[in-house]
Coordinates of C-alpha atoms in Angstrom, one line a residue:
Chain T
M1 CA 0.2 0.1 0.2
A2 CA 2.4 2.4 -0.6
M3 CA 2.4 4.9 -3.5
T4 CA 5.6 4.8 -5.8
S5 CA 6.8 7.9 -8.0
S6 CA 10.2 7.5 -10.1
A7 CA 12.1 10.0 -12.1
G8 CA 11.9 9.6 -15.8
A9 CA 9.0 10.1 -18.5
A10 CA 6.0 11.4 -17.1
G11 CA 2.8 9.2 -17.1
P12 CA -0.7 8.5 -15.8
P13 CA -1.1 7.2 -12.4
T14 CA -1.5 3.4 -12.4
G15 CA -2.4 0.8 -9.2
D16 CA -4.4 -1.4 -7.8
G17 CA -5.9 0.8 -5.3
A18 CA -3.4 0.1 -2.8
I19 CA -0.3 0.6 -4.6
V20 CA 0.1 3.4 -6.8
H21 CA 2.8 4.4 -9.4
R22 CA 3.5 7.3 -11.5
D23 CA 6.5 8.3 -13.6
L24 CA 8.1 11.8 -12.8
V25 CA 10.7 14.2 -14.3
F26 CA 13.1 15.8 -11.8
D27 CA 15.8 17.9 -13.7
L28 CA 18.3 17.9 -11.9
S29 CA 20.6 18.8 -14.2
A30 CA 22.8 22.1 -14.7
G31 CA 24.5 21.4 -11.4
E32 CA 21.9 22.3 -9.7
E33 CA 22.1 19.0 -6.8
A34 CA 25.1 20.5 -5.9
T35 CA 24.1 24.4 -5.3
F36 CA 20.6 24.0 -3.7
R37 CA 20.6 25.6 0.0
R38 CA 17.0 23.7 0.1
A39 CA 14.7 21.5 -1.5
D40 CA 10.9 20.9 -0.8
L41 CA 8.9 18.4 -2.3
V42 CA 5.7 19.7 -3.2
V43 CA 2.3 17.5 -3.4
E44 CA -1.0 19.0 -5.0
G45 CA -4.4 17.6 -5.3
V46 CA -4.0 15.9 -1.9
D47 CA -7.3 14.6 -1.1
H48 CA -8.5 15.1 2.5
A49 CA -12.1 13.9 2.3
Q50 CA -11.8 10.6 4.7
I51 CA -10.3 10.1 8.0
S52 CA -6.9 11.4 8.9
Y53 CA -3.6 9.8 8.2
E54 CA 0.1 10.3 7.8
V55 CA 2.2 10.0 4.1
R56 CA 5.9 8.7 4.9
V57 CA 8.2 9.8 2.0
F58 CA 11.0 7.8 0.9
L59 CA 13.9 8.4 -1.4
N60 CA 15.2 5.6 -3.7
N61 CA 13.5 3.3 -1.8
R62 CA 10.9 1.2 -3.8
A63 CA 10.5 -1.5 -1.2
A64 CA 9.4 0.7 1.9
D65 CA 6.5 -0.2 3.4
D66 CA 4.5 0.4 7.4
T67 CA 7.1 -1.8 8.6
T68 CA 10.4 0.3 7.1
A69 CA 12.3 2.2 9.8
R70 CA 12.0 5.6 9.1
S71 CA 16.1 6.0 8.8
P72 CA 18.4 7.9 6.4
D73 CA 19.7 4.3 5.4
N74 CA 16.3 3.7 4.2
G75 CA 15.9 7.1 2.3
Y76 CA 13.6 8.5 4.7
A77 CA 12.8 11.9 3.9
G78 CA 10.1 12.8 6.1
R79 CA 6.0 13.0 6.6
F80 CA 3.4 14.6 6.2
V81 CA -0.2 14.4 8.0
V82 CA -3.5 14.8 6.4
F83 CA -6.1 16.0 9.1
G84 CA -9.2 14.2 7.7
H85 CA -12.2 15.9 6.9
G86 CA -14.1 12.8 8.4
N87 CA -16.0 11.5 5.8
C88 CA -19.7 13.2 4.9
F89 CA -22.2 13.8 7.6
G90 CA -24.5 15.6 5.2
A91 CA -27.0 14.7 2.8
A92 CA -26.5 13.0 -0.5
G93 CA -23.9 15.6 -2.7
H94 CA -23.0 17.5 0.4
C95 CA -19.1 16.8 0.0
D96 CA -19.0 16.2 -3.7
S97 CA -16.5 18.4 -4.7
T98 CA -16.3 17.4 -8.0
I99 CA -19.3 19.6 -8.8
A100 CA -18.1 22.6 -7.3
E101 CA -17.9 25.5 -9.5
P102 CA -14.2 26.0 -10.8
S103 CA -14.3 29.5 -10.0
A104 CA -15.8 28.4 -6.5
Q105 CA -11.7 27.7 -5.2
S106 CA -11.2 30.6 -4.0
V107 CA -12.3 33.3 -2.3
E108 CA -14.8 36.1 -4.6
P109 CA -17.2 38.8 -3.8
G110 CA -20.4 37.0 -4.0
G111 CA -18.8 33.7 -4.8
G112 CA -19.0 32.3 -1.4
L113 CA -16.1 30.1 0.0
P114 CA -14.0 27.6 -1.3
H115 CA -15.5 24.5 -1.3
P116 CA -14.1 22.5 1.9
L117 CA -13.3 19.6 0.1
A118 CA -11.0 21.3 -2.5
P119 CA -7.5 19.1 -2.9
Q120 CA -5.2 20.2 -0.6
T121 CA -1.0 21.1 -1.3
R122 CA 1.2 19.5 1.1
M123 CA 4.9 20.6 1.0
L124 CA 7.7 18.7 2.6
T125 CA 11.3 20.1 3.3
I126 CA 13.6 17.3 2.1
T127 CA 16.9 19.3 1.8
E128 CA 19.5 16.8 3.7
P129 CA 17.8 13.3 2.7
L130 CA 18.2 14.7 -1.2
R131 CA 21.2 15.9 -0.8
R132 CA 21.9 12.3 0.6
A133 CA 20.3 10.6 -2.4
L134 CA 22.4 12.5 -4.7
A135 CA 25.4 11.3 -3.1
S136 CA 24.3 7.7 -2.9
P137 CA 25.6 5.6 -5.7
A138 CA 22.6 5.6 -7.8
G139 CA 23.7 9.4 -8.0
R140 CA 20.3 11.0 -8.5
L141 CA 16.9 10.4 -7.3
E142 CA 15.1 7.8 -8.6
S143 CA 11.9 7.2 -6.8
L144 CA 9.7 8.3 -4.5
T145 CA 8.0 6.2 -2.2
F146 CA 4.7 7.4 -0.2
V147 CA 3.8 5.0 2.6
P148 CA 0.2 6.3 3.7
I149 CA -0.6 5.5 7.4
A150 CA -4.4 5.6 8.2
K151 CA -4.4 7.6 11.7
A152 CA -7.9 6.2 13.0
P153 CA -8.6 7.7 16.4
R154 CA -7.6 4.4 18.2
R155 CA -4.0 3.4 17.4
D156 CA -4.5 -0.2 17.5
R157 CA -6.8 0.9 14.5
R158 CA -3.9 2.1 12.4
G159 CA -2.0 1.0 9.3
L160 CA -1.5 0.7 5.7
A161 CA -4.9 2.1 4.0
A162 CA -5.9 1.9 0.5
G163 CA -7.5 4.6 -1.2
L164 CA -6.6 7.4 1.5
F165 CA -3.9 9.1 -0.4
K166 CA -4.8 10.5 -3.7
C167 CA -2.7 13.3 -4.9
G168 CA -2.2 15.2 -8.1
R169 CA 1.2 16.9 -9.6
I170 CA 4.2 16.1 -7.7
S171 CA 7.5 18.5 -7.7
L172 CA 10.5 19.6 -6.3
R173 CA 11.5 22.9 -5.7
T174 CA 14.9 23.6 -5.0
Y175 CA 16.3 27.5 -3.7
R176 CA 20.2 28.3 -4.3
Chain O
M1 CA -5.8 42.8 28.1
A2 CA -5.6 38.6 28.3
I3 CA -2.1 37.2 29.0
R4 CA -1.8 33.6 27.1
T5 CA 0.9 31.5 29.3
S6 CA 2.3 28.3 28.7
I7 CA 0.1 25.5 30.4
R8 CA 3.5 24.3 32.5
G9 CA 3.8 27.7 33.8
A10 CA 0.0 27.6 34.7
E11 CA 0.2 24.2 36.4
Q12 CA 2.3 25.5 39.0
D13 CA 0.0 28.6 39.7
S14 CA -2.9 26.8 41.5
A15 CA -5.0 30.4 41.4
R16 CA -4.4 30.2 37.3
I17 CA -4.9 27.1 36.9
G18 CA -8.0 27.2 39.0
L19 CA -10.0 30.3 36.6
I20 CA -8.8 28.3 33.1
R21 CA -11.0 25.4 34.8
R22 CA -13.6 27.5 36.3
A23 CA -13.9 29.4 32.6
I24 CA -14.6 26.2 30.7
A25 CA -16.5 24.6 33.0
R26 CA -19.0 27.6 32.9
M27 CA -18.7 27.5 29.2
K28 CA -20.0 24.2 29.7
A29 CA -22.8 24.9 31.0
V30 CA -23.8 27.4 28.9
G31 CA -26.7 26.4 26.3
D32 CA -26.3 28.8 23.6
E33 CA -24.0 30.4 20.9
R34 CA -21.7 31.7 24.2
G35 CA -21.3 28.1 25.0
Y36 CA -18.7 25.5 24.7
D37 CA -20.3 22.9 22.9
W38 CA -21.8 25.3 20.1
F39 CA -17.9 26.5 19.4
A40 CA -16.8 23.3 19.2
A41 CA -19.3 22.1 17.0
L42 CA -18.3 25.8 14.5
H43 CA -15.0 23.6 14.0
G44 CA -17.0 20.1 13.0
V45 CA -20.4 18.4 13.5
S46 CA -23.4 19.2 13.7
L47 CA -23.2 20.8 10.0
P48 CA -21.8 23.2 8.9
I49 CA -18.2 22.5 9.1
W50 CA -16.8 25.9 9.1
C51 CA -13.3 25.5 9.9
E52 CA -10.8 26.2 7.5
H53 CA -7.6 23.8 6.8
G54 CA -5.5 23.3 3.6
S55 CA -6.1 27.2 3.1
A56 CA -4.4 30.3 3.2
L57 CA -7.5 31.1 5.9
F58 CA -5.9 28.5 8.2
L59 CA -4.3 30.4 10.6
P60 CA -6.2 33.6 10.2
W61 CA -9.3 31.8 10.7
H62 CA -8.3 29.5 14.0
R63 CA -7.2 33.2 15.3
A64 CA -10.7 34.6 15.4
Y65 CA -12.1 31.4 16.7
L66 CA -9.7 31.5 19.6
Y67 CA -10.3 35.1 20.0
Y68 CA -14.2 34.4 20.4
F69 CA -14.1 31.5 22.5
E70 CA -11.5 33.1 24.6
L71 CA -14.6 36.4 25.1
A72 CA -16.7 33.6 25.7
M73 CA -14.4 32.0 28.6
Q74 CA -14.3 36.1 29.8
T75 CA -17.8 35.9 29.8
R76 CA -17.5 38.8 27.6
L77 CA -19.0 37.6 24.6
G78 CA -22.8 38.2 24.1
P79 CA -25.4 37.1 21.2
R80 CA -23.9 36.9 17.6
F81 CA -20.5 37.5 18.7
S82 CA -21.6 40.6 20.4
R83 CA -19.2 42.0 23.4
V84 CA -20.5 42.6 26.7
R85 CA -19.3 43.8 30.3
P86 CA -18.2 40.8 31.8
A87 CA -20.8 38.5 34.1
D88 CA -18.1 37.2 35.9
P89 CA -15.3 39.6 36.7
E90 CA -13.1 37.3 38.1
L91 CA -12.7 35.5 34.8
A92 CA -12.4 38.7 32.6
E93 CA -9.0 38.2 31.8
V94 CA -8.5 34.7 31.9
G95 CA -6.4 34.0 28.6
L96 CA -6.2 30.8 26.9
P97 CA -2.9 28.5 28.1
W98 CA -0.6 27.6 25.0
W99 CA 0.6 24.0 25.5
D100 CA 4.0 23.6 23.9
W101 CA 4.3 20.2 22.6
T102 CA 7.8 21.1 21.7
S103 CA 9.4 21.1 25.3
P104 CA 11.7 18.5 26.9
A105 CA 8.2 17.9 29.5
S106 CA 6.1 16.9 26.4
H107 CA 8.7 15.1 25.1
S108 CA 8.8 12.7 28.1
Q109 CA 5.4 12.9 29.8
G110 CA 2.9 13.5 26.8
L111 CA 0.1 15.5 27.7
P112 CA -0.1 18.3 30.3
D113 CA -0.9 16.8 33.6
A114 CA -3.7 19.7 33.7
Y115 CA -5.5 18.1 30.8
A116 CA -4.6 14.5 31.9
A117 CA -6.0 14.3 35.3
E118 CA -9.0 12.6 35.3
T119 CA -10.0 14.4 38.4
V120 CA -8.9 17.8 40.6
D121 CA -10.0 17.8 44.2
G122 CA -12.3 14.8 43.6
Q123 CA -14.3 16.4 41.1
P124 CA -14.2 15.7 37.1
N125 CA -11.2 17.8 35.3
P126 CA -13.0 19.9 32.7
L127 CA -10.0 19.8 31.1
A128 CA -9.8 16.2 30.8
R129 CA -12.7 15.2 28.8
T130 CA -16.5 16.8 27.8
T131 CA -19.8 15.0 27.5
I132 CA -20.6 16.5 24.4
G133 CA -24.3 18.0 23.8
S134 CA -24.5 18.3 27.6
C135 CA -24.9 21.4 29.8
P136 CA -24.6 20.2 33.2
G137 CA -26.3 22.2 35.8
G138 CA -26.8 25.1 33.0
D139 CA -30.0 26.5 31.1
A140 CA -29.5 23.7 28.2
F141 CA -31.5 25.0 25.3
F142 CA -28.9 23.2 23.0
V143 CA -28.5 20.2 24.6
G144 CA -30.1 18.4 21.4
V145 CA -27.8 19.9 19.1
W146 CA -26.2 16.3 18.9
S147 CA -28.9 14.2 17.5
A148 CA -29.0 10.4 18.3
A149 CA -28.8 9.8 15.0
L150 CA -25.5 11.9 14.5
V151 CA -23.9 10.4 17.4
D152 CA -24.5 7.3 15.7
A153 CA -23.1 8.3 12.6
V154 CA -20.0 9.7 14.3
R155 CA -19.7 6.3 16.0
T156 CA -20.0 4.5 12.5
Q157 CA -17.6 6.7 10.6
L158 CA -15.0 7.6 13.3
E159 CA -15.2 4.6 15.4
G160 CA -13.1 5.5 18.5
S161 CA -13.3 9.1 18.2
I162 CA -15.9 9.4 21.1
S163 CA -16.8 7.1 23.2
P164 CA -18.4 3.5 22.3
S165 CA -21.6 3.9 24.1
G166 CA -23.7 5.9 26.7
P167 CA -23.8 9.5 26.2
P168 CA -21.2 11.0 23.6
E169 CA -18.1 11.3 25.5
T170 CA -14.5 13.0 24.0
V171 CA -11.5 10.5 24.0
R172 CA -8.2 10.4 23.5
D173 CA -5.3 7.7 22.5
P174 CA -1.9 9.6 22.1
D175 CA 1.2 8.4 21.1
P176 CA 4.3 7.9 22.2
P177 CA 5.5 11.2 23.6
D178 CA 8.9 11.6 22.0
E179 CA 6.9 11.3 18.8
L180 CA 5.8 15.2 19.0
P181 CA 6.8 17.7 16.8
R182 CA 10.4 18.6 17.8
A183 CA 11.9 21.7 18.4
E184 CA 14.6 21.8 15.9
T185 CA 11.6 21.4 13.2
I186 CA 9.9 24.4 14.2
D187 CA 13.3 26.3 14.6
T188 CA 15.0 25.1 11.3
V189 CA 12.0 24.4 8.8
V190 CA 8.5 26.3 10.0
M191 CA 9.8 29.5 11.3
R192 CA 12.4 30.0 8.6
Q193 CA 9.5 30.2 6.0
N194 CA 9.7 33.5 4.3
T195 CA 6.2 33.7 2.5
Y196 CA 3.1 33.9 4.1
G197 CA 1.9 30.9 2.2
S198 CA 4.9 28.4 2.9
F199 CA 4.6 29.6 6.8
N200 CA 0.8 28.8 6.8
M201 CA 1.4 25.9 5.1
S202 CA 4.3 24.4 7.2
L203 CA 2.8 25.6 10.1
E204 CA -0.4 23.6 9.4
Q205 CA 1.0 20.2 8.7
V206 CA 3.0 20.3 12.2
H207 CA -0.5 21.4 13.6
G208 CA -1.8 18.0 12.4
D209 CA 0.9 16.0 13.7
V210 CA -0.1 16.7 17.2
H211 CA -4.2 16.5 16.2
V212 CA -3.2 12.9 15.4
W213 CA -0.7 12.4 18.1
V214 CA -3.5 12.9 20.8
G215 CA -5.5 10.4 18.8
G216 CA -9.1 9.7 19.7
S217 CA -11.2 12.7 19.2
M218 CA -8.6 15.3 18.2
S219 CA -7.6 13.3 15.4
Q220 CA -10.5 13.9 13.2
V221 CA -11.4 17.3 12.1
P222 CA -15.3 16.8 12.7
V223 CA -14.9 16.1 16.4
A224 CA -11.4 17.3 17.2
A225 CA -12.9 21.0 18.9
Y226 CA -15.0 18.9 21.9
D227 CA -11.6 17.9 23.3
P228 CA -10.9 20.3 25.7
I229 CA -6.9 20.2 24.9
F230 CA -7.7 21.6 21.2
W231 CA -7.6 25.0 22.6
T232 CA -4.1 24.9 24.1
H233 CA -2.8 22.8 21.4
H234 CA -4.3 26.3 18.9
A235 CA -3.4 28.8 21.3
M236 CA 0.3 27.2 20.5
I237 CA -0.2 27.4 16.9
D238 CA -1.3 30.8 17.4
R239 CA 1.4 31.8 19.4
L240 CA 3.7 30.0 16.9
W241 CA 2.1 32.7 13.9
Y242 CA 2.9 35.5 16.6
L243 CA 6.2 34.9 16.9
W244 CA 6.8 34.2 13.2
Q245 CA 5.0 37.8 12.4
I246 CA 7.4 39.7 14.5
S247 CA 10.6 37.8 13.7
D248 CA 13.2 39.4 10.5
V249 CA 11.2 36.9 7.7
G250 CA 7.6 37.4 9.4
R251 CA 5.0 39.2 6.4
D252 CA 1.4 39.4 6.2
P253 CA -0.7 37.7 4.0
P254 CA -1.0 38.9 0.5
A255 CA -3.1 42.0 -0.1
S256 CA -5.8 39.8 -2.0
L257 CA -6.6 38.0 1.2
L258 CA -6.9 40.7 3.8
N259 CA -10.6 41.8 3.0
T260 CA -11.4 38.4 3.0
V261 CA -14.6 37.5 5.8
L262 CA -13.8 34.9 8.0
A263 CA -16.9 33.4 8.4
P264 CA -18.9 32.8 10.5
F265 CA -16.7 35.5 12.4
P266 CA -17.5 39.0 11.8
M267 CA -13.6 39.5 11.4
T268 CA -11.5 39.8 8.4
V269 CA -8.0 37.9 7.5
A270 CA -6.8 42.0 8.4
D271 CA -8.6 42.4 11.3
T272 CA -6.5 39.0 12.6
L273 CA -3.0 40.5 12.3
D274 CA -2.3 42.6 15.6
I275 CA -2.7 40.8 18.7
E276 CA -2.5 43.8 20.7
R277 CA -5.8 45.0 19.0
L278 CA -7.4 41.6 19.8
G279 CA -6.9 42.3 23.1
Y280 CA -4.2 39.5 24.3
D281 CA -0.7 39.2 24.1
Y282 CA 2.0 35.7 25.0
A283 CA 4.3 35.5 27.7
V284 CA 6.6 32.5 29.5
D285 CA 6.7 32.7 33.0
A286 CA 9.6 31.5 35.1
I287 CA 8.5 29.8 38.0
A288 CA 11.0 30.5 41.4

């Protein structure tokens, strides 16, 4: 139940509902990798309609899962938490963000508030983990693995969960 | 002027923590829009869920939310967010405490004692848990704010977020203390953000960490604000925003955001930017 993204040609998301693969293009040419002072992973289109969950991010470790130690040796880059909307408590259609007017994703005079379930953006600073990945034998960032862990109210109900983590574009933002 | 001090400091001062407990218990007994449950419902169920998450309004909305909640603690809140003379002068300047979950004490013991103790002087601790939709000893016009159907829906859709049977109560199931966010993360990542947007997003992520760390009610948006620790957690978030605001890298939100109304509160983003105008300040107490 991990989502893996790798450097290479961009393509549509694929997967079986639990493990999702997506190709990415991270252009770290032109010596940028040697000079950045900070690197952020920016994940757009993050779904937050269901229960809360966290996403653990691993670099160059396609085998990572919920049992993988969160250590530099395993390419662990950090995690982010999505504070979940908790499913829908309204009538039919109440939480269907797909029918919101496109303009309703921002505050406009007379336009009401943004739809509360509009997808969110998450940012994870991965400066040192990225440096380690670039200094590894691979010499580049080949893959990202996202391991979503359901943060159910009770700890004994937590663990890998299919279908919680859905996202759109993923980008790497570096600062010189 | 309300002075918001750390919960660890307040715990050393029996009079101050006593006032905080009394203010929360008093709000709990108010069955209208000045009461505890009404405020908690603004963040979640019953509908509508007003809170702003994952948006640039996260910090201003929650500052407005705490502002009016604190006025209610101080017995200075009237109907429809109006301000009135304090009904209880002793509570008129009580301030929300902030929980520094990055502190060594938090990383060794977890929840602050003031919020973890089940009883105080033989009585139930109002900071430990709350019974949702109950106004003990009060004029409970809002007792029905959670219908039986809603209680069932929460128990089904968010199993473990409230007590499994009987009157719905808030619950917690915290992770190990050392899993709380670290001071290093705040200092080296969050507080170094140099745009409002990146700071708002970065701090919101840490805020979410603490919600799910507490577990139980706090871990899910629809019921989080019923747990009394919600308010001291958010006071810490608001304090960090204030500290960033007065730091070298602090910036105002973009101009395009300043006139946005923070519904349902009669306040815009611009109105939230100066905490002195809002009548409170943050302080650290060193108790000898």
